[in-house]
PDB file of C-alpha atoms and ligand atoms in Angstrom:
ATOM      1  CA  MET L   1      44.767 208.029 139.520  1.00 75.00           C
ATOM      2  CA  HIS L   2      43.795 205.589 142.221  1.00 84.00           C
ATOM      3  CA  PRO L   3      47.014 203.973 143.534  1.00 85.00           C
ATOM      4  CA  ALA L   4      45.671 200.485 142.820  1.00 91.00           C
ATOM      5  CA  ILE L   5      45.095 201.125 139.111  1.00 93.00           C
ATOM      6  CA  PRO L   6      48.623 200.311 137.794  1.00 93.00           C
ATOM      7  CA  ARG L   7      48.614 197.098 139.782  1.00 95.00           C
ATOM      8  CA  LEU L   8      45.116 196.205 138.591  1.00 96.00           C
ATOM      9  CA  LEU L   9      46.197 196.779 135.004  1.00 96.00           C
ATOM     10  CA  GLU L  10      49.158 194.512 135.574  1.00 97.00           C
ATOM     11  CA  LEU L  11      46.891 191.936 137.180  1.00 97.00           C
ATOM     12  CA  GLN L  12      44.495 192.081 134.260  1.00 97.00           C
ATOM     13  CA  ALA L  13      47.352 191.538 131.791  1.00 97.00           C
ATOM     14  CA  ILE L  14      48.582 188.542 133.815  1.00 98.00           C
ATOM     15  CA  ASP L  15      45.084 187.090 134.027  1.00 97.00           C
ATOM     16  CA  GLN L  16      44.605 187.426 130.306  1.00 96.00           C
ATOM     17  CA  ARG L  17      47.920 185.689 129.749  1.00 97.00           C
ATOM     18  CA  ILE L  18      46.879 182.931 132.147  1.00 97.00           C
ATOM     19  CA  ALA L  19      43.589 182.492 130.288  1.00 96.00           C
ATOM     20  CA  THR L  20      45.419 182.214 126.954  1.00 97.00           C
ATOM     21  CA  VAL L  21      47.916 179.681 128.289  1.00 97.00           C
ATOM     22  CA  ARG L  22      45.129 177.655 129.917  1.00 97.00           C
ATOM     23  CA  ALA L  23      43.178 177.566 126.653  1.00 96.00           C
ATOM     24  CA  GLU L  24      46.313 176.356 124.878  1.00 96.00           C
ATOM     25  CA  LEU L  25      46.898 173.700 127.524  1.00 97.00           C
ATOM     26  CA  ASP L  26      43.298 172.540 127.121  1.00 96.00           C
ATOM     27  CA  SER L  27      43.914 171.996 123.416  1.00 96.00           C
ATOM     28  CA  PHE L  28      46.764 169.531 123.936  1.00 96.00           C
ATOM     29  CA  PRO L  29      44.758 166.331 124.562  1.00 95.00           C
ATOM     30  CA  LYS L  30      42.859 166.959 121.322  1.00 95.00           C
ATOM     31  CA  ARG L  31      46.086 167.628 119.439  1.00 94.00           C
ATOM     32  CA  LEU L  32      47.540 164.375 120.748  1.00 94.00           C
ATOM     33  CA  ARG L  33      44.396 162.483 119.749  1.00 94.00           C
ATOM     34  CA  GLU L  34      44.517 164.004 116.285  1.00 94.00           C
ATOM     35  CA  ALA L  35      48.135 162.960 115.889  1.00 93.00           C
ATOM     36  CA  GLU L  36      47.266 159.397 116.930  1.00 93.00           C
ATOM     37  CA  GLY L  37      44.321 159.486 114.530  1.00 93.00           C
ATOM     38  CA  LYS L  38      46.716 159.856 111.636  1.00 90.00           C
ATOM     39  CA  LEU L  39      47.720 156.220 112.212  1.00 96.00           C
ATOM     40  CA  ASN L  40      44.167 154.905 111.773  1.00 95.00           C
ATOM     41  CA  GLY L  41      44.280 155.032 107.983  1.00 94.00           C
ATOM     42  CA  ALA L  42      47.629 153.257 107.767  1.00 95.00           C
ATOM     43  CA  ARG L  43      46.502 150.620 110.297  1.00 97.00           C
ATOM     44  CA  ALA L  44      43.273 149.964 108.404  1.00 97.00           C
ATOM     45  CA  ALA L  45      45.181 149.678 105.122  1.00 96.00           C
ATOM     46  CA  LEU L  46      47.481 147.069 106.654  1.00 97.00           C
ATOM     47  CA  VAL L  47      44.527 145.048 107.997  1.00 98.00           C
ATOM     48  CA  THR L  48      42.908 145.099 104.538  1.00 97.00           C
ATOM     49  CA  ALA L  49      46.141 144.060 102.826  1.00 97.00           C
ATOM     50  CA  LYS L  50      46.656 141.204 105.293  1.00 98.00           C
ATOM     51  CA  GLU L  51      43.104 139.993 104.814  1.00 98.00           C
ATOM     52  CA  ALA L  52      43.497 140.011 101.041  1.00 97.00           C
ATOM     53  CA  HIS L  53      46.743 138.088 101.389  1.00 97.00           C
ATOM     54  CA  SER L  54      45.270 135.469 103.694  1.00 97.00           C
ATOM     55  CA  ASN L  55      42.225 135.061 101.410  1.00 97.00           C
ATOM     56  CA  ASN L  56      44.595 134.453  98.559  1.00 97.00           C
ATOM     57  CA  LEU L  57      46.418 131.793 100.581  1.00 96.00           C
ATOM     58  CA  LYS L  58      43.124 130.112 101.422  1.00 97.00           C
ATOM     59  CA  GLU L  59      42.090 130.076  97.762  1.00 96.00           C
ATOM     60  CA  ARG L  60      45.436 128.669  96.820  1.00 96.00           C
ATOM     61  CA  LYS L  61      45.164 125.937  99.449  1.00 97.00           C
ATOM     62  CA  LYS L  62      41.668 125.091  98.222  1.00 97.00           C
ATOM     63  CA  ALA L  63      42.875 124.877  94.618  1.00 97.00           C
ATOM     64  CA  GLU L  64      45.671 122.555  95.760  1.00 97.00           C
ATOM     65  CA  LEU L  65      43.176 120.267  97.470  1.00 97.00           C
ATOM     66  CA  ASP L  66      40.959 120.318  94.371  1.00 97.00           C
ATOM     67  CA  VAL L  67      43.885 119.309  92.198  1.00 97.00           C
ATOM     68  CA  ALA L  68      44.719 116.403  94.521  1.00 97.00           C
ATOM     69  CA  GLN L  69      41.084 115.334  94.689  1.00 97.00           C
ATOM     70  CA  TRP L  70      40.483 115.279  90.917  1.00 97.00           C
ATOM     71  CA  LYS L  71      43.811 113.542  90.398  1.00 97.00           C
ATOM     72  CA  GLU L  72      42.800 110.845  92.860  1.00 97.00           C
ATOM     73  CA  ARG L  73      39.418 110.382  91.173  1.00 96.00           C
ATOM     74  CA  ALA L  74      40.968 110.068  87.725  1.00 95.00           C
ATOM     75  CA  ARG L  75      43.351 107.463  89.132  1.00 95.00           C
ATOM     76  CA  LYS L  76      40.481 105.450  90.633  1.00 95.00           C
ATOM     77  CA  TYR L  77      38.523 105.495  87.358  1.00 93.00           C
ATOM     78  CA  ARG L  78      41.589 104.348  85.492  1.00 92.00           C
ATOM     79  CA  ASP L  79      42.060 101.497  87.981  1.00 92.00           C
ATOM     80  CA  GLN L  80      38.433 100.470  87.498  1.00 90.00           C
ATOM     81  CA  SER L  81      38.644 100.609  83.709  1.00 85.00           C
ATOM     82  CA  GLY L  82      40.733  97.454  83.627  1.00 83.00           C
ATOM     83  CA  ALA L  83      37.961  95.478  85.333  1.00 86.00           C
ATOM     84  CA  VAL L  84      34.907  96.582  83.325  1.00 85.00           C
ATOM     85  CA  LYS L  85      33.072  93.986  81.290  1.00 88.00           C
ATOM     86  CA  THR L  86      31.040  95.997  78.812  1.00 92.00           C
ATOM     87  CA  ASN L  87      32.013  98.491  76.200  1.00 91.00           C
ATOM     88  CA  GLU L  88      29.407 100.950  77.496  1.00 92.00           C
ATOM     89  CA  ALA L  89      30.732 100.814  81.032  1.00 91.00           C
ATOM     90  CA  TYR L  90      34.218 101.351  79.657  1.00 92.00           C
ATOM     91  CA  LYS L  91      33.055 104.396  77.680  1.00 92.00           C
ATOM     92  CA  ALA L  92      31.295 105.784  80.737  1.00 93.00           C
ATOM     93  CA  LEU L  93      34.485 105.450  82.744  1.00 93.00           C
ATOM     94  CA  GLN L  94      36.536 107.080  80.000  1.00 94.00           C
ATOM     95  CA  HIS L  95      34.111 109.949  80.114  1.00 95.00           C
ATOM     96  CA  GLU L  96      34.515 110.246  83.902  1.00 94.00           C
ATOM     97  CA  ILE L  97      38.279 110.138  83.569  1.00 95.00           C
ATOM     98  CA  SER L  98      38.427 112.932  81.002  1.00 96.00           C
ATOM     99  CA  ASN L  99      36.012 114.967  83.090  1.00 96.00           C
ATOM    100  CA  ALA L 100      38.155 114.526  86.217  1.00 96.00           C
ATOM    101  CA  GLU L 101      41.263 115.449  84.281  1.00 96.00           C
ATOM    102  CA  ALA L 102      39.600 118.568  82.899  1.00 97.00           C
ATOM    103  CA  GLU L 103      38.590 119.598  86.439  1.00 97.00           C
ATOM    104  CA  MET L 104      42.101 118.907  87.643  1.00 97.00           C
ATOM    105  CA  THR L 105      43.508 121.153  84.913  1.00 97.00           C
ATOM    106  CA  LYS L 106      41.088 123.911  85.888  1.00 97.00           C
ATOM    107  CA  ALA L 107      42.107 123.606  89.546  1.00 97.00           C
ATOM    108  CA  GLU L 108      45.762 123.683  88.545  1.00 97.00           C
ATOM    109  CA  ASP L 109      45.171 126.873  86.568  1.00 97.00           C
ATOM    110  CA  ARG L 110      43.458 128.387  89.597  1.00 96.00           C
ATOM    111  CA  GLN L 111      46.320 127.316  91.807  1.00 96.00           C
ATOM    112  CA  LEU L 112      48.815 128.937  89.451  1.00 96.00           C
ATOM    113  CA  ASP L 113      46.757 132.136  89.316  1.00 95.00           C
ATOM    114  CA  MET L 114      46.681 132.287  93.113  1.00 95.00           C
ATOM    115  CA  MET L 115      50.411 131.719  93.334  1.00 94.00           C
ATOM    116  CA  MET L 116      51.072 134.500  90.883  1.00 94.00           C
ATOM    117  CA  SER L 117      48.677 136.999  92.403  1.00 94.00           C
ATOM    118  CA  GLY L 118      49.921 135.934  95.855  1.00 94.00           C
ATOM    119  CA  GLU L 119      53.206 137.696  95.216  1.00 94.00           C
ATOM    120  CA  GLU L 120      51.314 140.909  94.577  1.00 95.00           C
ATOM    121  CA  PHE L 121      49.306 140.507  97.809  1.00 96.00           C
ATOM    122  CA  GLU L 122      52.485 139.827  99.748  1.00 96.00           C
ATOM    123  CA  ARG L 123      54.075 142.916  98.252  1.00 97.00           C
ATOM    124  CA  ARG L 124      51.049 145.006  99.260  1.00 97.00           C
ATOM    125  CA  VAL L 125      51.307 143.775 102.866  1.00 98.00           C
ATOM    126  CA  LYS L 126      54.975 144.753 102.960  1.00 98.00           C
ATOM    127  CA  THR L 127      54.185 148.179 101.516  1.00 97.00           C
ATOM    128  CA  ALA L 128      51.369 148.751 104.029  1.00 97.00           C
ATOM    129  CA  GLU L 129      53.695 147.712 106.865  1.00 98.00           C
ATOM    130  CA  ALA L 130      56.337 150.163 105.688  1.00 97.00           C
ATOM    131  CA  VAL L 131      53.785 152.969 105.385  1.00 96.00           C
ATOM    132  CA  LEU L 132      52.490 152.278 108.906  1.00 97.00           C
ATOM    133  CA  LYS L 133      56.007 152.172 110.322  1.00 97.00           C
ATOM    134  CA  GLU L 134      56.822 155.498 108.731  1.00 97.00           C
ATOM    135  CA  ALA L 135      53.556 157.008 110.006  1.00 96.00           C
ATOM    136  CA  GLU L 136      54.285 155.708 113.506  1.00 97.00           C
ATOM    137  CA  GLN L 137      57.711 157.323 113.477  1.00 97.00           C
ATOM    138  CA  SER L 138      56.364 160.639 112.277  1.00 96.00           C
ATOM    139  CA  VAL L 139      53.514 160.567 114.824  1.00 96.00           C
ATOM    140  CA  ALA L 140      55.954 159.704 117.611  1.00 97.00           C
ATOM    141  CA  LYS L 141      58.017 162.730 116.626  1.00 97.00           C
ATOM    142  CA  GLU L 142      54.916 164.897 116.504  1.00 96.00           C
ATOM    143  CA  ARG L 143      53.820 163.597 119.914  1.00 96.00           C
ATOM    144  CA  GLN L 144      57.226 164.499 121.363  1.00 97.00           C
ATOM    145  CA  GLU L 145      56.934 168.007 119.969  1.00 97.00           C
ATOM    146  CA  ILE L 146      53.429 168.448 121.336  1.00 96.00           C
ATOM    147  CA  GLU L 147      54.475 167.162 124.753  1.00 96.00           C
ATOM    148  CA  ALA L 148      57.528 169.424 124.813  1.00 97.00           C
ATOM    149  CA  LEU L 149      55.337 172.408 124.003  1.00 97.00           C
ATOM    150  CA  GLN L 150      52.869 171.279 126.638  1.00 97.00           C
ATOM    151  CA  GLY L 151      55.694 171.242 129.185  1.00 98.00           C
ATOM    152  CA  GLU L 152      56.699 174.754 128.200  1.00 98.00           C
ATOM    153  CA  LYS L 153      53.136 175.997 128.525  1.00 98.00           C
ATOM    154  CA  LYS L 154      52.817 174.412 131.963  1.00 98.00           C
ATOM    155  CA  LYS L 155      55.946 176.238 133.072  1.00 98.00           C
ATOM    156  CA  GLU L 156      54.595 179.439 131.591  1.00 98.00           C
ATOM    157  CA  LEU L 157      51.370 178.960 133.504  1.00 98.00           C
ATOM    158  CA  ASP L 158      53.187 178.293 136.779  1.00 98.00           C
ATOM    159  CA  ALA L 159      55.317 181.413 136.309  1.00 98.00           C
ATOM    160  CA  ALA L 160      52.238 183.526 135.553  1.00 98.00           C
ATOM    161  CA  LEU L 161      50.421 182.161 138.605  1.00 98.00           C
ATOM    162  CA  THR L 162      53.395 183.041 140.818  1.00 98.00           C
ATOM    163  CA  GLU L 163      53.551 186.483 139.271  1.00 98.00           C
ATOM    164  CA  ARG L 164      49.831 186.874 139.877  1.00 98.00           C
ATOM    165  CA  GLU L 165      50.208 186.052 143.564  1.00 97.00           C
ATOM    166  CA  SER L 166      52.861 188.695 144.111  1.00 97.00           C
ATOM    167  CA  THR L 167      50.916 191.238 142.070  1.00 97.00           C
ATOM    168  CA  ILE L 168      47.649 190.746 143.900  1.00 96.00           C
ATOM    169  CA  ALA L 169      49.170 190.480 147.395  1.00 96.00           C
ATOM    170  CA  PRO L 170      49.392 194.227 148.163  1.00 95.00           C
ATOM    171  CA  LEU L 171      45.830 194.908 146.948  1.00 96.00           C
ATOM    172  CA  ALA L 172      43.116 195.488 149.516  1.00 95.00           C
ATOM    173  CA  GLU L 173      40.545 192.747 149.915  1.00 96.00           C
ATOM    174  CA  ASP L 174      37.630 194.839 148.651  1.00 95.00           C
ATOM    175  CA  VAL L 175      39.607 195.930 145.560  1.00 96.00           C
ATOM    176  CA  ARG L 176      40.455 192.315 144.785  1.00 96.00           C
ATOM    177  CA  ASP L 177      36.842 191.279 145.170  1.00 97.00           C
ATOM    178  CA  LEU L 178      35.618 194.083 142.956  1.00 97.00           C
ATOM    179  CA  TYR L 179      38.180 193.234 140.294  1.00 97.00           C
ATOM    180  CA  ALA L 180      37.322 189.535 140.405  1.00 97.00           C
ATOM    181  CA  ARG L 181      33.596 190.181 140.207  1.00 97.00           C
ATOM    182  CA  ILE L 182      33.840 192.535 137.213  1.00 97.00           C
ATOM    183  CA  ALA L 183      36.432 190.419 135.386  1.00 97.00           C
ATOM    184  CA  LYS L 184      34.230 187.367 135.755  1.00 96.00           C
ATOM    185  CA  ARG L 185      31.270 189.144 134.241  1.00 96.00           C
ATOM    186  CA  HIS L 186      33.283 190.618 131.351  1.00 95.00           C
ATOM    187  CA  HIS L 187      35.331 187.624 130.209  1.00 93.00           C
ATOM    188  CA  GLY L 188      38.534 188.633 131.978  1.00 94.00           C
ATOM    189  CA  THR L 189      38.325 192.378 131.456  1.00 96.00           C
ATOM    190  CA  ALA L 190      37.823 194.495 134.537  1.00 97.00           C
ATOM    191  CA  LEU L 191      39.270 197.845 133.483  1.00 97.00           C
ATOM    192  CA  ALA L 192      38.526 200.290 130.727  1.00 97.00           C
ATOM    193  CA  GLN L 193      40.439 203.343 129.678  1.00 96.00           C
ATOM    194  CA  ALA L 194      38.607 206.658 129.677  1.00 95.00           C
ATOM    195  CA  ARG L 195      39.821 208.527 126.636  1.00 92.00           C
ATOM    196  CA  GLU L 196      38.503 211.632 124.915  1.00 91.00           C
ATOM    197  CA  GLY L 197      35.609 211.690 127.303  1.00 92.00           C
ATOM    198  CA  GLN L 198      34.561 208.126 126.479  1.00 95.00           C
ATOM    199  CA  CYS L 199      34.705 204.752 128.167  1.00 96.00           C
ATOM    200  CA  ARG L 200      36.750 202.618 125.746  1.00 96.00           C
ATOM    201  CA  GLY L 201      34.982 199.543 127.080  1.00 95.00           C
ATOM    202  CA  CYS L 202      31.539 200.501 125.843  1.00 96.00           C
ATOM    203  CA  GLY L 203      31.859 203.869 124.106  1.00 96.00           C
ATOM    204  CA  MET L 204      29.605 205.729 126.502  1.00 96.00           C
ATOM    205  CA  ARG L 205      30.405 209.226 127.694  1.00 95.00           C
ATOM    206  CA  VAL L 206      32.309 209.686 130.939  1.00 95.00           C
ATOM    207  CA  LEU L 207      31.513 212.838 132.888  1.00 93.00           C
ATOM    208  CA  PRO L 208      34.283 215.470 132.982  1.00 91.00           C
ATOM    209  CA  HIS L 209      34.125 215.418 136.756  1.00 91.00           C
ATOM    210  CA  THR L 210      34.855 211.721 136.772  1.00 92.00           C
ATOM    211  CA  ILE L 211      37.736 212.220 134.345  1.00 91.00           C
ATOM    212  CA  GLN L 212      39.176 214.824 136.696  1.00 90.00           C
ATOM    213  CA  GLN L 213      38.912 212.400 139.576  1.00 90.00           C
ATOM    214  CA  LEU L 214      40.635 209.696 137.551  1.00 91.00           C
ATOM    215  CA  LEU L 215      43.565 212.021 136.934  1.00 88.00           C
ATOM    216  CA  ASP L 216      43.802 213.215 140.509  1.00 86.00           C
ATOM    217  CA  ASP L 217      46.703 211.550 142.315  1.00 81.00           C
ATOM    218  CA  ALA L 218      45.026 212.185 145.610  1.00 84.00           C
ATOM    219  CA  ASN L 219      41.904 210.332 144.519  1.00 84.00           C
ATOM    220  CA  GLU L 220      41.257 207.267 146.681  1.00 84.00           C
ATOM    221  CA  GLU L 221      38.134 206.049 144.978  1.00 89.00           C
ATOM    222  CA  LEU L 222      37.674 203.592 142.142  1.00 93.00           C
ATOM    223  CA  TYR L 223      35.292 204.889 139.500  1.00 94.00           C
ATOM    224  CA  ARG L 224      33.252 202.579 137.330  1.00 95.00           C
ATOM    225  CA  CYS L 225      31.626 203.247 134.023  1.00 96.00           C
ATOM    226  CA  GLU L 226      27.953 203.877 134.660  1.00 94.00           C
ATOM    227  CA  SER L 227      27.045 202.013 131.522  1.00 95.00           C
ATOM    228  CA  CYS L 228      29.209 198.867 131.422  1.00 96.00           C
ATOM    229  CA  GLY L 229      30.495 198.819 134.997  1.00 96.00           C
ATOM    230  CA  LEU L 230      34.193 198.458 134.151  1.00 97.00           C
ATOM    231  CA  ILE L 231      36.722 200.167 136.417  1.00 97.00           C
ATOM    232  CA  LEU L 232      37.816 203.358 134.684  1.00 96.00           C
ATOM    233  CA  TYR L 233      41.332 204.728 134.416  1.00 95.00           C
ATOM    234  CA  SER L 234      42.870 207.501 132.390  1.00 92.00           C
ATOM    235  CA  LEU L 235      46.314 207.820 130.877  1.00 86.00           C
ATOM    236  CA  GLU L 236      45.632 211.194 129.336  1.00 75.00           C
ATOM    237  CA  PRO L 237      47.660 214.218 130.248  1.00 65.00           C
ATOM    238  CA  MET L 238      45.948 216.975 132.204  1.00 53.00           C
ATOM    239  CA  LYS L 239      45.335 219.279 129.265  1.00 48.00           C
ATOM    240  CA  ALA L 240      42.527 217.048 128.028  1.00 43.00           C
ATOM    241  CA  SER L 241      40.438 217.954 131.071  1.00 43.00           C
ATOM    242  CA  ALA L 242      39.689 221.239 132.767  1.00 45.00           C
ATOM    243  CA  GLN L 243      43.309 221.614 133.942  1.00 44.00           C
ATOM    244  CA  PRO L 244      42.381 221.638 137.635  1.00 45.00           C
ATOM    245  CA  HIS L 245      46.023 221.781 138.781  1.00 45.00           C
ATOM    246  CA  ASP L 246      46.751 224.897 136.806  1.00 43.00           C
ATOM    247  CA  SER L 247      43.703 226.751 138.050  1.00 41.00           C
ATOM    248  CA  GLY L 248      45.530 227.847 141.248  1.00 39.00           C
ATOM    249  CA  SER L 249      48.445 229.427 139.440  1.00 40.00           C
ATOM    250  CA  ALA L 250      46.142 230.875 136.811  1.00 38.00           C
ATOM    251  CA  ALA L 251      44.070 232.474 139.548  1.00 37.00           C
ATOM    252  CA  SER L 252      47.128 233.844 141.273  1.00 38.00           C
ATOM    253  CA  SER L 253      48.563 235.246 138.052  1.00 37.00           C
ATOM    254  CA  ALA L 254      45.205 236.831 137.304  1.00 37.00           C
ATOM    255  CA  SER L 255      45.161 238.530 140.715  1.00 37.00           C
ATOM    256  CA  SER L 256      48.668 239.878 140.412  1.00 35.00           C
TER     257      SER L 256
HETATM  258 ZN1   ZN V 301      31.778 201.631 129.817  1.00 79.54          ZN
END
C-alpha cells in the first residue's frame, strides 16, 4: 500500500464530514425563515379580527348618529305641528313624525345589534391576540433551538477544518493536487477500494498486477482505476492475490 493511502482515506472521511456539516449549516437560514413563517397565519388572523371589530364600531357609531338624527327630525316636526293652519298640513306632519320615529326605532335596533355583536368581535380580537402571543413564544423557543444547533454545527465545522489541516499537512503537493482534482470531479470521493478484483467505485475489473502493487508495502506509486479514475487501495489480505511474498519461501522449500 502506498504510504499516503491511510492519510488520504482519513482526509476523504473528514472532507465528507465537512460537506455534510456545510450542507446542514446552509439549511439554517431556511429553517429560521420557516419558523418565522409560522407566525404569518396568526398575524393575519389578528388583523382580520381587528378589522371586523373596527367595522362593527363604525357601524355602531353610524347607527347612533342615525338615531340622533331621526330623533331631532321628529322633534322638529312636532314643534311645527303646533303652528300649522290646515288639517291636511297637520296630517302631513303627523305622517312625517311617525316616519321619523319608525326610522329612529330601526336605527336603535341596529345600534343594539352592533353593541351585542361587538362583544363577540372584541372577544375574537382577544383570542387572536392570545393565539399570536403563544405562537410567538413557541417560535422564539424554536429559533433558540435552531440557533443553538447552528452554533454546534459551526464548532463542528471548525474542528473538522483544523483536523483537515493537520491531516493534509504531511502529504506531498502532487498527492494533494491529485486528490483534490479527483474528489472535485466525483462529488467528494477520491478513493475506491479494490476488492475481489473489482474497483468498488465503478465495478470494473482491476488487473491482478495492479492489485499486487496495491498490497506491496514498498510500492511508491498511486494507482487509479482505468475506468473511473479513482485512486485505488486494497484492504484485502495477501491470499486473495498471487501471494507474491510467499513465492520466495515456496521456491526455497521446493528446492530443498
Ligand atoms: Zn473504477
